[in-house]
């Protein structure tokens, strides 16, 4: 499964996923600074199953009806690796 980590998610979080997951960051894809709507379109075109973000407003800002890219919003006390890593098992269940 291909997952895309948004800019504000630490890239080190990619190491928390099982080996059968292909996890890329927005920066690795060369998409840093891309607006949310265009980012979702690019994720769709590159066949990512989900965009993992800490942007709590993203789900309300974008019309995703035409795109089959899931948006997973991480809700934590902050965006540091140690705060987001415990959420990975829940992401895997989704």
PDB file of C-alpha atoms in Angstrom:
ATOM      1  CA  UNK A   1       0.000   0.000   0.000  1.00  0.00           C
ATOM      2  CA  UNK A   2       1.314   3.439  -0.921  1.00  0.00           C
ATOM      3  CA  UNK A   3       1.094   6.137   1.739  1.00  0.00           C
ATOM      4  CA  UNK A   4       2.064   9.789   1.456  1.00  0.00           C
ATOM      5  CA  UNK A   5       3.204  11.747   4.526  1.00  0.00           C
ATOM      6  CA  UNK A   6       2.294  15.425   4.434  1.00  0.00           C
ATOM      7  CA  UNK A   7       4.911  18.132   5.048  1.00  0.00           C
ATOM      8  CA  UNK A   8       4.210  18.639   8.749  1.00  0.00           C
ATOM      9  CA  UNK A   9       4.497  14.917   9.539  1.00  0.00           C
ATOM     10  CA  UNK A  10       8.072  13.903  10.483  1.00  0.00           C
ATOM     11  CA  UNK A  11       9.645  11.821   7.708  1.00  0.00           C
ATOM     12  CA  UNK A  12      11.009   9.422  10.354  1.00  0.00           C
ATOM     13  CA  UNK A  13       7.442   8.209  10.863  1.00  0.00           C
ATOM     14  CA  UNK A  14       7.815   6.227   7.630  1.00  0.00           C
ATOM     15  CA  UNK A  15      10.086   3.759   9.484  1.00  0.00           C
ATOM     16  CA  UNK A  16       7.153   2.851  11.765  1.00  0.00           C
ATOM     17  CA  UNK A  17       5.253   1.100   8.973  1.00  0.00           C
ATOM     18  CA  UNK A  18       5.679  -2.559   7.981  1.00  0.00           C
ATOM     19  CA  UNK A  19       7.992  -3.331   5.065  1.00  0.00           C
ATOM     20  CA  UNK A  20       5.075  -4.093   2.722  1.00  0.00           C
ATOM     21  CA  UNK A  21       3.990  -0.434   2.900  1.00  0.00           C
ATOM     22  CA  UNK A  22       5.535   2.048   0.484  1.00  0.00           C
ATOM     23  CA  UNK A  23       5.723   5.295   2.439  1.00  0.00           C
ATOM     24  CA  UNK A  24       6.910   8.489   0.767  1.00  0.00           C
ATOM     25  CA  UNK A  25       6.980  12.062   2.001  1.00  0.00           C
ATOM     26  CA  UNK A  26       5.737  15.119   0.151  1.00  0.00           C
ATOM     27  CA  UNK A  27       9.326  16.366   0.161  1.00  0.00           C
ATOM     28  CA  UNK A  28      10.677  13.120  -1.362  1.00  0.00           C
ATOM     29  CA  UNK A  29       8.143  13.420  -4.158  1.00  0.00           C
ATOM     30  CA  UNK A  30       9.256  17.017  -4.840  1.00  0.00           C
ATOM     31  CA  UNK A  31       5.862  18.413  -3.874  1.00  0.00           C
ATOM     32  CA  UNK A  32       6.856  20.610  -0.919  1.00  0.00           C
ATOM     33  CA  UNK A  33       4.775  23.782  -0.816  1.00  0.00           C
ATOM     34  CA  UNK A  34       2.009  22.295  -2.980  1.00  0.00           C
ATOM     35  CA  UNK A  35      -1.492  23.462  -2.030  1.00  0.00           C
ATOM     36  CA  UNK A  36      -3.826  20.843  -0.538  1.00  0.00           C
ATOM     37  CA  UNK A  37      -6.140  20.463  -3.539  1.00  0.00           C
ATOM     38  CA  UNK A  38      -3.284  19.998  -5.974  1.00  0.00           C
ATOM     39  CA  UNK A  39      -1.503  17.699  -3.506  1.00  0.00           C
ATOM     40  CA  UNK A  40      -4.520  15.399  -3.367  1.00  0.00           C
ATOM     41  CA  UNK A  41      -4.696  15.386  -7.162  1.00  0.00           C
ATOM     42  CA  UNK A  42      -1.002  14.440  -7.395  1.00  0.00           C
ATOM     43  CA  UNK A  43      -1.449  11.718  -4.770  1.00  0.00           C
ATOM     44  CA  UNK A  44      -4.357  10.324  -6.782  1.00  0.00           C
ATOM     45  CA  UNK A  45      -2.395  10.425 -10.049  1.00  0.00           C
ATOM     46  CA  UNK A  46       0.546   8.613  -8.436  1.00  0.00           C
ATOM     47  CA  UNK A  47      -1.759   5.960  -6.969  1.00  0.00           C
ATOM     48  CA  UNK A  48      -1.289   6.702  -3.277  1.00  0.00           C
ATOM     49  CA  UNK A  49      -3.951   5.041  -1.155  1.00  0.00           C
ATOM     50  CA  UNK A  50      -3.829   7.694   1.554  1.00  0.00           C
ATOM     51  CA  UNK A  51      -2.401  11.053   2.514  1.00  0.00           C
ATOM     52  CA  UNK A  52      -1.410  11.172   6.173  1.00  0.00           C
ATOM     53  CA  UNK A  53      -1.520  14.689   7.553  1.00  0.00           C
ATOM     54  CA  UNK A  54      -1.651  16.624  10.802  1.00  0.00           C
ATOM     55  CA  UNK A  55      -3.627  19.412   9.104  1.00  0.00           C
ATOM     56  CA  UNK A  56      -6.916  19.214  10.983  1.00  0.00           C
ATOM     57  CA  UNK A  57      -8.610  21.526   8.499  1.00  0.00           C
ATOM     58  CA  UNK A  58      -7.723  19.604   5.335  1.00  0.00           C
ATOM     59  CA  UNK A  59     -10.821  17.423   5.348  1.00  0.00           C
ATOM     60  CA  UNK A  60     -13.005  20.555   5.431  1.00  0.00           C
ATOM     61  CA  UNK A  61     -11.014  22.518   2.850  1.00  0.00           C
ATOM     62  CA  UNK A  62     -11.098  20.066  -0.020  1.00  0.00           C
ATOM     63  CA  UNK A  63     -13.750  18.399  -2.135  1.00  0.00           C
ATOM     64  CA  UNK A  64     -12.475  14.844  -2.316  1.00  0.00           C
ATOM     65  CA  UNK A  65     -15.519  13.212  -3.857  1.00  0.00           C
ATOM     66  CA  UNK A  66     -13.832  12.690  -7.234  1.00  0.00           C
ATOM     67  CA  UNK A  67     -10.549  11.363  -5.835  1.00  0.00           C
ATOM     68  CA  UNK A  68     -10.005   7.930  -4.356  1.00  0.00           C
ATOM     69  CA  UNK A  69      -7.306   9.098  -1.938  1.00  0.00           C
ATOM     70  CA  UNK A  70      -8.090   8.641   1.726  1.00  0.00           C
ATOM     71  CA  UNK A  71      -7.068  11.515   3.989  1.00  0.00           C
ATOM     72  CA  UNK A  72      -5.977  10.383   7.439  1.00  0.00           C
ATOM     73  CA  UNK A  73      -5.752  13.246   9.910  1.00  0.00           C
ATOM     74  CA  UNK A  74      -3.472  12.598  12.871  1.00  0.00           C
ATOM     75  CA  UNK A  75      -4.804  14.098  16.094  1.00  0.00           C
ATOM     76  CA  UNK A  76      -2.090  14.405  18.734  1.00  0.00           C
ATOM     77  CA  UNK A  77      -0.720  16.933  21.204  1.00  0.00           C
ATOM     78  CA  UNK A  78       1.949  17.896  18.679  1.00  0.00           C
ATOM     79  CA  UNK A  79       3.691  16.875  15.468  1.00  0.00           C
ATOM     80  CA  UNK A  80       6.790  15.302  16.970  1.00  0.00           C
ATOM     81  CA  UNK A  81       7.674  11.714  16.145  1.00  0.00           C
ATOM     82  CA  UNK A  82       7.135  10.455  19.690  1.00  0.00           C
ATOM     83  CA  UNK A  83       3.623  11.947  19.707  1.00  0.00           C
ATOM     84  CA  UNK A  84       2.605  10.535  16.307  1.00  0.00           C
ATOM     85  CA  UNK A  85       4.236   7.100  16.427  1.00  0.00           C
ATOM     86  CA  UNK A  86       1.615   5.633  18.820  1.00  0.00           C
ATOM     87  CA  UNK A  87      -1.057   6.421  16.175  1.00  0.00           C
ATOM     88  CA  UNK A  88       0.475   4.136  13.519  1.00  0.00           C
ATOM     89  CA  UNK A  89      -1.318   0.942  14.679  1.00  0.00           C
ATOM     90  CA  UNK A  90      -4.656   2.748  14.273  1.00  0.00           C
ATOM     91  CA  UNK A  91      -3.638   3.891  10.792  1.00  0.00           C
ATOM     92  CA  UNK A  92      -2.799   0.297   9.860  1.00  0.00           C
ATOM     93  CA  UNK A  93      -6.280  -0.776  11.001  1.00  0.00           C
ATOM     94  CA  UNK A  94      -7.895   1.803   8.720  1.00  0.00           C
TER      95      UNK A  94
END
